[in-house]
Short mmCIF file of C-alpha atoms and ligand atoms in Angstrom, two decimals:
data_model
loop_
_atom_site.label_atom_id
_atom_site.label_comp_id
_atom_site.label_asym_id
_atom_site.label_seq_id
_atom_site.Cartn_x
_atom_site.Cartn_y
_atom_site.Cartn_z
CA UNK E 162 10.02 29.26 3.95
CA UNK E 163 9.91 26.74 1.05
CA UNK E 164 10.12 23.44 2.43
CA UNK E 165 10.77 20.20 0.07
CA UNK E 166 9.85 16.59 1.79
CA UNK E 167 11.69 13.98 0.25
CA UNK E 168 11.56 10.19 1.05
CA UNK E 169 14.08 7.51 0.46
CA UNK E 170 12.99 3.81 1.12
CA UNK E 171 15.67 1.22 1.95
CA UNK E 172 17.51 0.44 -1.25
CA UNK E 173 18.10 3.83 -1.83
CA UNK E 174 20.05 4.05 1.40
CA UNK E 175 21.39 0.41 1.17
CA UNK E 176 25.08 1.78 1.65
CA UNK E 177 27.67 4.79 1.26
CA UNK E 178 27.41 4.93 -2.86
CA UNK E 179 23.43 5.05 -2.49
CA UNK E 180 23.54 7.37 0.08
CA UNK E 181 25.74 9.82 -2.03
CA UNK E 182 23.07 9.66 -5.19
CA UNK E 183 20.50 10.55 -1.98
CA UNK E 184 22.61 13.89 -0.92
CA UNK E 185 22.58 14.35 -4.94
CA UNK E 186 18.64 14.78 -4.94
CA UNK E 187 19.04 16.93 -1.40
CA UNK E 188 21.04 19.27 -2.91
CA UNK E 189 19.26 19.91 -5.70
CA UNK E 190 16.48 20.86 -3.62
CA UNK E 191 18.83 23.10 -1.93
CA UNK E 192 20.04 24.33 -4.90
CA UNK E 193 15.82 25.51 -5.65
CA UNK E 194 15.90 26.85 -2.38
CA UNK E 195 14.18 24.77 -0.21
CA UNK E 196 14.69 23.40 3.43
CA UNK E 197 14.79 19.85 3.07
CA UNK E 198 13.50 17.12 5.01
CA UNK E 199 14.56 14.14 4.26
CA UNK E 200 12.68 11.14 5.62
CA UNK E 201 14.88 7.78 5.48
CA UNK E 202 13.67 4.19 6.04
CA UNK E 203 16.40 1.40 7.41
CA UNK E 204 19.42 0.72 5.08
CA UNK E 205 17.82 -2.34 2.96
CA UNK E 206 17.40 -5.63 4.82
CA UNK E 207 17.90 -3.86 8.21
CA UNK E 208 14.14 -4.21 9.46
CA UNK E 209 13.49 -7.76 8.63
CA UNK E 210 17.24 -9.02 10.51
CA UNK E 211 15.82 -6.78 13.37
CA UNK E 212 12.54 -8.66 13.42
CA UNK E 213 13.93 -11.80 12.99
CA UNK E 214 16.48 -10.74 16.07
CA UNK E 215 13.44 -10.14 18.29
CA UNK E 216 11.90 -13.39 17.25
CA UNK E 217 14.98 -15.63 18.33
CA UNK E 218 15.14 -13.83 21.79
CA UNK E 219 11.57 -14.63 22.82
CA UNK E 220 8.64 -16.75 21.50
CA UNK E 221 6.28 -13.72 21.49
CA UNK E 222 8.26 -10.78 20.91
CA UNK E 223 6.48 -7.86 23.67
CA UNK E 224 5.49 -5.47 21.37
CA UNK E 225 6.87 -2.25 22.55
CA UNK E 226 10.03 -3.66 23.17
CA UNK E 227 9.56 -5.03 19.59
CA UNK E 228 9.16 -1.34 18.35
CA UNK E 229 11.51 0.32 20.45
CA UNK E 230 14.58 -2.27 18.27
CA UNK E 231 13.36 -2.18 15.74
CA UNK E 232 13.00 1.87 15.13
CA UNK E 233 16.69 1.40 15.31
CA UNK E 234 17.15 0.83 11.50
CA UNK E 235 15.96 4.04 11.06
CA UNK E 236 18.16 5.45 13.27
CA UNK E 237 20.99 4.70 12.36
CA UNK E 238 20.40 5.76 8.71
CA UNK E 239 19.32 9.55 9.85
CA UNK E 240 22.25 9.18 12.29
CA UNK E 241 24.79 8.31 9.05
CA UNK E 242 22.98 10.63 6.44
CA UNK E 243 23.44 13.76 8.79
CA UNK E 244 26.73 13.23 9.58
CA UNK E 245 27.83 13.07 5.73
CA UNK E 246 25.82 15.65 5.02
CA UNK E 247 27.68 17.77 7.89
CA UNK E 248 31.23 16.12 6.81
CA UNK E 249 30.59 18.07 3.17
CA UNK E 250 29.57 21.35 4.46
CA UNK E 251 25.65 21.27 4.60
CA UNK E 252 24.07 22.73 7.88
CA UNK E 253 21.98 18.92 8.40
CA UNK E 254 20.83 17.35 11.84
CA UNK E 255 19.34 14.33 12.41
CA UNK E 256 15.16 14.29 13.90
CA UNK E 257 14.03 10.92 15.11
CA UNK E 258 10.47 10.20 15.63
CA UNK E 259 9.73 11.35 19.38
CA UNK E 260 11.60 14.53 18.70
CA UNK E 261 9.38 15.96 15.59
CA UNK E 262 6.92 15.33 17.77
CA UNK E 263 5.11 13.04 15.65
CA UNK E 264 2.18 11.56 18.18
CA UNK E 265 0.57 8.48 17.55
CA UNK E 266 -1.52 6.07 19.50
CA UNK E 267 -0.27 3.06 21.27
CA UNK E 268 -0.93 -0.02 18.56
CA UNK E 269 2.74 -0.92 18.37
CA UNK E 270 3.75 -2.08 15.30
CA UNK E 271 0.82 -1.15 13.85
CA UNK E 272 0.28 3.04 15.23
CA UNK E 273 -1.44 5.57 13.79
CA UNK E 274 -0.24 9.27 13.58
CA UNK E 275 -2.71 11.05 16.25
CA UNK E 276 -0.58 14.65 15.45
CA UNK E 277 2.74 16.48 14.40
CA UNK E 278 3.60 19.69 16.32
CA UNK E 279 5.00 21.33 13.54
CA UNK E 280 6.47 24.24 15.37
CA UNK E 281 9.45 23.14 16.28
CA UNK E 282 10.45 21.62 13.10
CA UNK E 283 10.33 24.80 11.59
CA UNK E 284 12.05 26.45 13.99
CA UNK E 285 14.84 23.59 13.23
CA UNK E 286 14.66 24.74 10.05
CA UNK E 287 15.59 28.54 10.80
CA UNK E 288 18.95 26.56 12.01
CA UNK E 289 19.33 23.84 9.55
CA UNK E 290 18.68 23.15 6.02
CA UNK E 291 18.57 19.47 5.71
CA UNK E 292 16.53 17.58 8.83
CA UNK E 293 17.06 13.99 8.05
CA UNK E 294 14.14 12.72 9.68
CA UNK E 295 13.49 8.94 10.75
CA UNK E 296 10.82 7.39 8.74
CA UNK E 297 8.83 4.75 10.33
CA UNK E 298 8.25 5.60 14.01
CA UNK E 299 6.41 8.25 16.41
CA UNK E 300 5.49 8.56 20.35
CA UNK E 301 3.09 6.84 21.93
CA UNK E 302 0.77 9.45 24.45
CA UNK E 303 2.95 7.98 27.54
CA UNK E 304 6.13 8.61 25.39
CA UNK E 305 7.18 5.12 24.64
CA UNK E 306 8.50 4.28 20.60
CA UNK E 307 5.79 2.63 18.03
CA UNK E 308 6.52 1.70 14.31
CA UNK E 309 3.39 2.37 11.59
CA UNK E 310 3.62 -0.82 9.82
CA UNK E 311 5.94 -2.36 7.42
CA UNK E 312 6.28 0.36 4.21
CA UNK E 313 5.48 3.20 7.47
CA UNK E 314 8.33 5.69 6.23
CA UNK E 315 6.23 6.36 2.89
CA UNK E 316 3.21 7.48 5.59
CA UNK E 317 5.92 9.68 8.15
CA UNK E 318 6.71 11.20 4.68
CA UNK E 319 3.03 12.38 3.60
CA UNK E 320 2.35 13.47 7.26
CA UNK E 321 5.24 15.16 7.79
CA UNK E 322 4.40 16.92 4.08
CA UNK E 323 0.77 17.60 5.41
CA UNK E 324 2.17 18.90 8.47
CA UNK E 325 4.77 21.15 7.56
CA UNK E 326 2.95 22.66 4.53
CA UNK E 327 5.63 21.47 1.92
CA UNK E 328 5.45 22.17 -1.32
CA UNK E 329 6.20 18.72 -2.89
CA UNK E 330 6.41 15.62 -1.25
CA UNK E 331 8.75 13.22 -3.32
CA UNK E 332 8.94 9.64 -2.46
CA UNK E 333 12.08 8.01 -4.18
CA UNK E 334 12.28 4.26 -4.83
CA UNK E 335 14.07 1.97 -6.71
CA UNK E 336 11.22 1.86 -9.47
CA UNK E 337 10.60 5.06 -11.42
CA UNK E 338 6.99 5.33 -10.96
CA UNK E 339 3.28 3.44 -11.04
CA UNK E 340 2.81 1.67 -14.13
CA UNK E 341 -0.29 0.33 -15.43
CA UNK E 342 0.18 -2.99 -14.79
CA UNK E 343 3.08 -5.06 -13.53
CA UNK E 344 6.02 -4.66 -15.70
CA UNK E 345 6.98 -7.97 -14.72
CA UNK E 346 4.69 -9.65 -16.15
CA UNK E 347 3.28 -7.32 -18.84
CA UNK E 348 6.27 -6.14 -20.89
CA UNK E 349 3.70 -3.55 -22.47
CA UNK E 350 3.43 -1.86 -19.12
CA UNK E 351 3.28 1.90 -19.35
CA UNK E 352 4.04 4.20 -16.38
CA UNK E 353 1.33 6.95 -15.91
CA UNK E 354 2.27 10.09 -15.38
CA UNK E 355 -0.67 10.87 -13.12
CA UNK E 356 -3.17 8.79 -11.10
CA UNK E 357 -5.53 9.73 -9.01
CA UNK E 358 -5.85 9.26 -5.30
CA UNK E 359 -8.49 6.14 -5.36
CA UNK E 360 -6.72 4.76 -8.17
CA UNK E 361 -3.75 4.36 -6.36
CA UNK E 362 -5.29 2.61 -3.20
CA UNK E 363 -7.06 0.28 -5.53
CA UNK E 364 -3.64 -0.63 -6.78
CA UNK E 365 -1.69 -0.35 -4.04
CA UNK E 366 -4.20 -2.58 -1.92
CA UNK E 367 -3.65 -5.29 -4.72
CA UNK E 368 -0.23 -5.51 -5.25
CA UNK E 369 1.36 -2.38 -6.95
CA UNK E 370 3.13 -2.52 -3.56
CA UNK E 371 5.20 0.89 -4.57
CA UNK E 372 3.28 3.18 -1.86
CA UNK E 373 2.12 1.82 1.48
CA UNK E 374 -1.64 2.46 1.40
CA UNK E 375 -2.22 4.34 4.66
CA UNK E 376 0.10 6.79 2.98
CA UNK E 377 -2.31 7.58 0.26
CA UNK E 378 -4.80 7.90 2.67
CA UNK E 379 -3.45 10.23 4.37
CA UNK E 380 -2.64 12.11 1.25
CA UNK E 381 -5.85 12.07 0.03
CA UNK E 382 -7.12 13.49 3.34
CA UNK E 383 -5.05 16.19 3.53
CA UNK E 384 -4.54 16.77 -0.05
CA UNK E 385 -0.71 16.08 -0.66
CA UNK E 386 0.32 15.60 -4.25
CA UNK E 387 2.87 12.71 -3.71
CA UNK E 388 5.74 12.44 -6.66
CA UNK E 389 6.70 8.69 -6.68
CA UNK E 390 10.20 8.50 -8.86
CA UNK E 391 12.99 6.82 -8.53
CA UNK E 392 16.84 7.42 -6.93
CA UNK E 393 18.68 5.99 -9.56
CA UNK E 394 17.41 8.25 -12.53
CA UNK E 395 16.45 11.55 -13.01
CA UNK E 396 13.42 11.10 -14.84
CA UNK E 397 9.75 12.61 -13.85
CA UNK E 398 7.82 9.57 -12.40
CA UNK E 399 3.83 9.49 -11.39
CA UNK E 400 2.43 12.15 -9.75
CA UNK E 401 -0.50 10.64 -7.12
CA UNK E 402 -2.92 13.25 -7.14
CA UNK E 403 -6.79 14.58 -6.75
CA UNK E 404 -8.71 13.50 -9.82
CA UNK E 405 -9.12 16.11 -12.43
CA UNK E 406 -10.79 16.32 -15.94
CA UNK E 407 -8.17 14.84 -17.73
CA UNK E 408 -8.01 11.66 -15.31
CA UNK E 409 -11.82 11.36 -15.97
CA UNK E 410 -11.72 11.30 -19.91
CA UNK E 411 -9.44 8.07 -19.05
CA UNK E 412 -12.49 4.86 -18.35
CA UNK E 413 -9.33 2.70 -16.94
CA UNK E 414 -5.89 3.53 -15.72
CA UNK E 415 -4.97 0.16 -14.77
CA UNK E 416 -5.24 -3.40 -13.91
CA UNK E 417 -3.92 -4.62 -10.47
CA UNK E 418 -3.56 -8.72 -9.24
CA UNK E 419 -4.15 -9.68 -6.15
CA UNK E 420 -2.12 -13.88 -5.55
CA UNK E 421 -2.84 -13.65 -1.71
CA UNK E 422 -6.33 -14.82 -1.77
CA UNK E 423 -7.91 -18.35 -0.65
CA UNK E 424 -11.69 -18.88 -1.75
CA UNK E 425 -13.86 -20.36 0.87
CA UNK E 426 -17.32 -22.07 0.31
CA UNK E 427 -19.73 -22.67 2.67
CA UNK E 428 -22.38 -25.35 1.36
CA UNK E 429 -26.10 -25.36 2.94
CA UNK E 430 -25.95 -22.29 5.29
CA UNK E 431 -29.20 -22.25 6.69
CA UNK E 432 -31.21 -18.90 5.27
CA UNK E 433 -32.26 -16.56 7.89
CA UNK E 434 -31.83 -13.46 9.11
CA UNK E 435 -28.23 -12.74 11.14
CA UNK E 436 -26.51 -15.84 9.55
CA UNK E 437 -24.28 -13.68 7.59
CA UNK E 438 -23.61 -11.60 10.91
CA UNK E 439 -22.63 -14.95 12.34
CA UNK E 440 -20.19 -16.05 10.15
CA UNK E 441 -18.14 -12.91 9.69
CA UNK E 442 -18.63 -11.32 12.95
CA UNK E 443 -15.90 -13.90 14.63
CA UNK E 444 -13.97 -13.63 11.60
CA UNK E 445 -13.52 -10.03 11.83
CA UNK E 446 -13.23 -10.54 15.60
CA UNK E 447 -9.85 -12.80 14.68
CA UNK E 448 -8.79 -9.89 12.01
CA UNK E 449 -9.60 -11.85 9.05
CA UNK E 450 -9.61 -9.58 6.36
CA UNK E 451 -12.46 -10.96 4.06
CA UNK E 452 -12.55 -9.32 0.44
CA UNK E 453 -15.31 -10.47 -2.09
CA UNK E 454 -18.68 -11.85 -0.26
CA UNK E 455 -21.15 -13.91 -2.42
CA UNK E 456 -24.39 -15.43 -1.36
CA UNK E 457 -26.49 -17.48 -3.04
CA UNK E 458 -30.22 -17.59 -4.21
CA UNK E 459 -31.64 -19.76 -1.67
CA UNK E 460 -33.59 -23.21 -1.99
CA UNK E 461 -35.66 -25.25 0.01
CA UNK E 462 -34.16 -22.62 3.39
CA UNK E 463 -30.79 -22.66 2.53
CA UNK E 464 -27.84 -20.99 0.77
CA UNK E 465 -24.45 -21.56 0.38
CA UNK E 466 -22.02 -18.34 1.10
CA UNK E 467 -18.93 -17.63 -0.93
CA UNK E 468 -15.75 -15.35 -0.09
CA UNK E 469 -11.99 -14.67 -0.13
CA UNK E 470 -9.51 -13.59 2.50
CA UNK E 471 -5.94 -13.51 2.70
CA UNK E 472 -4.16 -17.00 2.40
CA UNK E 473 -1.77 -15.72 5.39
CA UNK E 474 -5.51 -16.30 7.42
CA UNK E 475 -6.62 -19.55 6.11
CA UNK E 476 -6.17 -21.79 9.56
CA UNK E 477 -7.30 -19.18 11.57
CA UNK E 478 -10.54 -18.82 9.10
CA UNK E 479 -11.27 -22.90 8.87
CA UNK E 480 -10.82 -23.10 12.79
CA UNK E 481 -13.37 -20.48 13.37
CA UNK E 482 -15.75 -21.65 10.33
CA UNK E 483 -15.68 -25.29 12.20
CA UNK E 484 -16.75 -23.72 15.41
CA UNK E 485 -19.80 -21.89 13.81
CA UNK E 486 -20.54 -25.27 11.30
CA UNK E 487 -22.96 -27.03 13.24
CA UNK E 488 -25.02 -24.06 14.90
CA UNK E 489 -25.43 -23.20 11.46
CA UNK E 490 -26.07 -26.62 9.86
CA UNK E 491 -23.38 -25.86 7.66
CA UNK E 492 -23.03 -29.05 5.49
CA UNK E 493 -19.89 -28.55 3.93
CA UNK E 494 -17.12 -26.37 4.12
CA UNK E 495 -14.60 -25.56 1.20
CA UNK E 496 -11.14 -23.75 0.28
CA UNK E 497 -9.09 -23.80 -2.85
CA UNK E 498 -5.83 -21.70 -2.86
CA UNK E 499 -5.43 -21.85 -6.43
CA UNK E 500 -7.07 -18.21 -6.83
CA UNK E 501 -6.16 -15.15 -7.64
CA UNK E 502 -7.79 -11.64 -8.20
CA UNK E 503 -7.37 -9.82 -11.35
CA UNK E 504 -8.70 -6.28 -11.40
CA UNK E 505 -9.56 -3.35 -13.76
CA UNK E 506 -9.50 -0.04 -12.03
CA UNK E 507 -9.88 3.95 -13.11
CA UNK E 508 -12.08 6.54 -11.63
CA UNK E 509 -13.71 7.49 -15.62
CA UNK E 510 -15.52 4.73 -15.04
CA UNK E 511 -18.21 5.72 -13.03
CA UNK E 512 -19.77 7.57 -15.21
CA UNK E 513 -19.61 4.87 -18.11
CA UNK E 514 -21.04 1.92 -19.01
CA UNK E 515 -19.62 -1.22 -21.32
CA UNK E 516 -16.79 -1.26 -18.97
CA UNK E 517 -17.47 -4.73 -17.46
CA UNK E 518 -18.57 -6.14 -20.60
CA UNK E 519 -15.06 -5.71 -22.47
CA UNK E 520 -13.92 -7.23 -19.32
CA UNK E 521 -15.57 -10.39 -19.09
CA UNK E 522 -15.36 -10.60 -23.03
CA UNK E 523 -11.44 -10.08 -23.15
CA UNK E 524 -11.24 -12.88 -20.37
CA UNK E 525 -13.90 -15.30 -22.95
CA UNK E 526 -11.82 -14.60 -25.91
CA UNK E 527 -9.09 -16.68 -23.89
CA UNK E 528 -11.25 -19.19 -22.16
CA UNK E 529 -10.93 -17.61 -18.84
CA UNK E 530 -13.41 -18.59 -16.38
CA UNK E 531 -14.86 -15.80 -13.72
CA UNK E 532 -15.23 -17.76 -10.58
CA UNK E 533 -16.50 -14.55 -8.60
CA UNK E 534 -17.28 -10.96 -9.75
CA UNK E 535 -17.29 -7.51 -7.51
CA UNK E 536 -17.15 -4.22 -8.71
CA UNK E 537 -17.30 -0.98 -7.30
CA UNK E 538 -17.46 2.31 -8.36
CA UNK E 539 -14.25 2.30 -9.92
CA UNK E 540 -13.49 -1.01 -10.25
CA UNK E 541 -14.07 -4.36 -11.81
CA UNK E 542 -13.02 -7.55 -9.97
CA UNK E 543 -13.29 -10.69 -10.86
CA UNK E 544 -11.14 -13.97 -9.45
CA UNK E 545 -9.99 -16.62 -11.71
CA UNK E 546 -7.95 -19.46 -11.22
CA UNK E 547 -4.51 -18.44 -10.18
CA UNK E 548 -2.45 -20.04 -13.18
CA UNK E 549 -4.65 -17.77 -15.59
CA UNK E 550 -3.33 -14.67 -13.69
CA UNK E 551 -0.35 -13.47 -16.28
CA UNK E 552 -2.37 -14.14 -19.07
CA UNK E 553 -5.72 -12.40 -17.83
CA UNK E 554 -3.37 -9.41 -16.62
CA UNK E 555 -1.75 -9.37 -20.54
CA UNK E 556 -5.29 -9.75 -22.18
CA UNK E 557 -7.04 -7.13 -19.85
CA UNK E 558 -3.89 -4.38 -20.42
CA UNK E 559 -4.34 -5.16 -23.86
CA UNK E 560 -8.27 -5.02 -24.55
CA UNK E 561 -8.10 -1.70 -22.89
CA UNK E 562 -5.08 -0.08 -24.69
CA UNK E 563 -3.11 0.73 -21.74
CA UNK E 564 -0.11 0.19 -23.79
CA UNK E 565 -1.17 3.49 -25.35
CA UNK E 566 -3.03 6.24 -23.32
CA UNK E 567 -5.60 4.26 -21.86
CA UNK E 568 -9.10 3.03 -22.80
CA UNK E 569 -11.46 6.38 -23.13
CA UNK E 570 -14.34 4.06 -24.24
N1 LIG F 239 11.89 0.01 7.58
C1 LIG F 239 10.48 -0.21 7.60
C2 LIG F 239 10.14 -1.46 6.77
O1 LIG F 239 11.02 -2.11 6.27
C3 LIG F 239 9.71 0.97 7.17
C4 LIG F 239 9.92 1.39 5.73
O2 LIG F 239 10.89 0.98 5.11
O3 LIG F 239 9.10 2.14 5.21
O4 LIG F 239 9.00 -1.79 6.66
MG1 MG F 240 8.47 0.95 0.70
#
């Protein structure tokens, strides 16, 4: 059996005309001969009003309760896709999350996928050739609905590819693929026909928000090539894949921007051991997540500690830095909003030098000041003042050629 996953987010099943160009792409995988399963997120809009529903009702939304509404959005699109399919002659049924099976733990609104039983999906599949499954949701062990996070259908896609052996996994959007950079602000964005796994959770975690990133996690685990294209056109888009030769020759693929960030410095930390286990223990504790970490040469017994988290966390982060100010004769304690993260990412690069260099020469040609650098295997980061960001992004994609077919050194 041939089997075809195919995912449609929620502007591609925003109404009856969208969901017609979705049975398009269906049957043309029919038309290959494959079984189809089609993986549907809520009808656009549909998740937030559902959220916002649960929030008016009570001050704290429970959170099961909270998952078990709003896994409706996806029902109801699987529930209207089947039935159209059915109404023009295609042997379809609708699969919601409990009844693929698809097991996760109890972290509602937040679940992982623990396991699929892909048995009786294929027996399904003896029966029907379209199974338009929901995207979004699974079981908890003592059977009650969860959601995976906002973005979830994109990871009920991959799994449900892993799972059922598919051949392709297609995720359709309204964008035709992962560019190089954000069109919207770099007009010479190029899309890439390939990128590798790590590339694509390097972009993805800073902004390319086209993929959620457990999704590429989990194909990268299990080894699902993942076809990101869009609905509305037929042409190829970016195939997210394992790194091969050609990916290497490339030093970088792309440059990613990250506006959600708030710097925080922390003057006159006294220097000795377990201070840094002090400060970001509680933060982690309060799930802060903290990004770049900088600390200082010390003088005279103390240092002063630099680093970035989200700016969604920035009360939460000055209330517990407060707590923690005096025990550590912290003298004074910083923030400036105003950041942002710019970032030059591809996997050729670990086996290269000079990369860095162009980097922080590109940004010196236009009077760019670094305020803090990290860099990882496959990656260069450096945060700049957030009014610099469009310009930084145009000078990086340029100084690297990404306009053509990006920088081989
Ligand atoms: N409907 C959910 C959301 O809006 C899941 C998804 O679309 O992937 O986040
Ligand atoms: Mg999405």
């Amino acid at each position: 059996m041939r089997i075809l996953v195919q995912k449609f987010g929620g502007t591609s099943v925003a109404d009856l005309d969208c969901m017609r160009q979705v049975e398009a792409k269906v049957r043309r995988g029919l038309a290959k001969g494959f079984k189809v399963v089609v993986v549907l997120s809520a009808m656009a809009g549909e998740t937030n009003r559902l959220l916002s529903m649960a929030n008016q009702w009570a001050k704290s939304p429970d959170p099961g309760e909270q998952d078990c509404l709003v896994a409706t959005g996806e029902q109801i699109s699987v529930a209207l896709f089947a039935s159209m399919l059915i109404d023009s002659g295609i042997k379809a049924r609708s699969l919601l999350g409990f009844q693929a099976a698809i097991k996760t733990n109890e972290f509602f609104g937040r679940a992982r996928i623990l396991s699929i039983d892909s048995r009786k999906m294929i027996e399904m599949l003896e029966k029907y050739d379209v199974l338009a499954a929901a995207g979004f949701q699974g079981v908890s062990p003592d059977g009650r609905i969860t959601t995976l996070g906002r973005g979830g259908s994109d990871t009920s896609a991959v799994a449900l590819a892993a799972a059922l052996k598919a051949e392709q996994c297609e995720i359709y959007t309204d964008v035709d693929g992962v560019y190089t950079t954000d069109p919207n602000i770099c007009s010479m964005a190029r899309k890439l026909d390939r990128i590798a796994y790590d590339e694509m959770l390097e972009m993805a975690s800073m902004g390319a928000k086209v993929l959620q990133i457990r999704s590429v996690e989990f194909a990268k685990k299990f080894n699902v090539p993942v076809h990101v294209r869009s609905t509305f056109t037929d042409t190829p888009g970016t195939l997210v894949t394992k790194e091969d030769h050609r990916m290497e020759e490339v030093l970088v693929s792309g440059i990613a921007y990250d506006k959600d960030q708030c710097r925080f410095t922390l003057r006159d930390v006294v220097d000795r051991p377990g201070v840094a286990a002090k400060i970001f223990t509680p933060l982690a504790g309060a799930g802060v997540l903290v990004d770049m970490i900088i600390q200082n040469t010390s003088r005279d017994g103390v240092t002063d500690m630099t680093f970035t988290a989200s700016r969604n966390d920035l009360e939460k982060t000055l209330a517990i830095l407060e707590k923690i100010r005096e025990h550590l004769g912290i003298k004074e304690i910083l923030h400036d909003l105003h950041v942002c993260k710019v970032s030059v990412i591809g996997v050729g690069m670990r086996n290269h030098s000079g990369v860095a260099s162009k980097a922080f020469t590109a940004l010196h040609d236009e009077n760019i000041n670094i305020l803090m650098i990290s860099t990882s295997e496959i990656k260069i980061t450096c945060l700049i003042e957030e009014k610099y960001t469009e310009l930084a992004v145009r000078t990086l994609h340029d100084a690297f050629e990404l306009e053509k077919n990006g920088f081989t050194g």
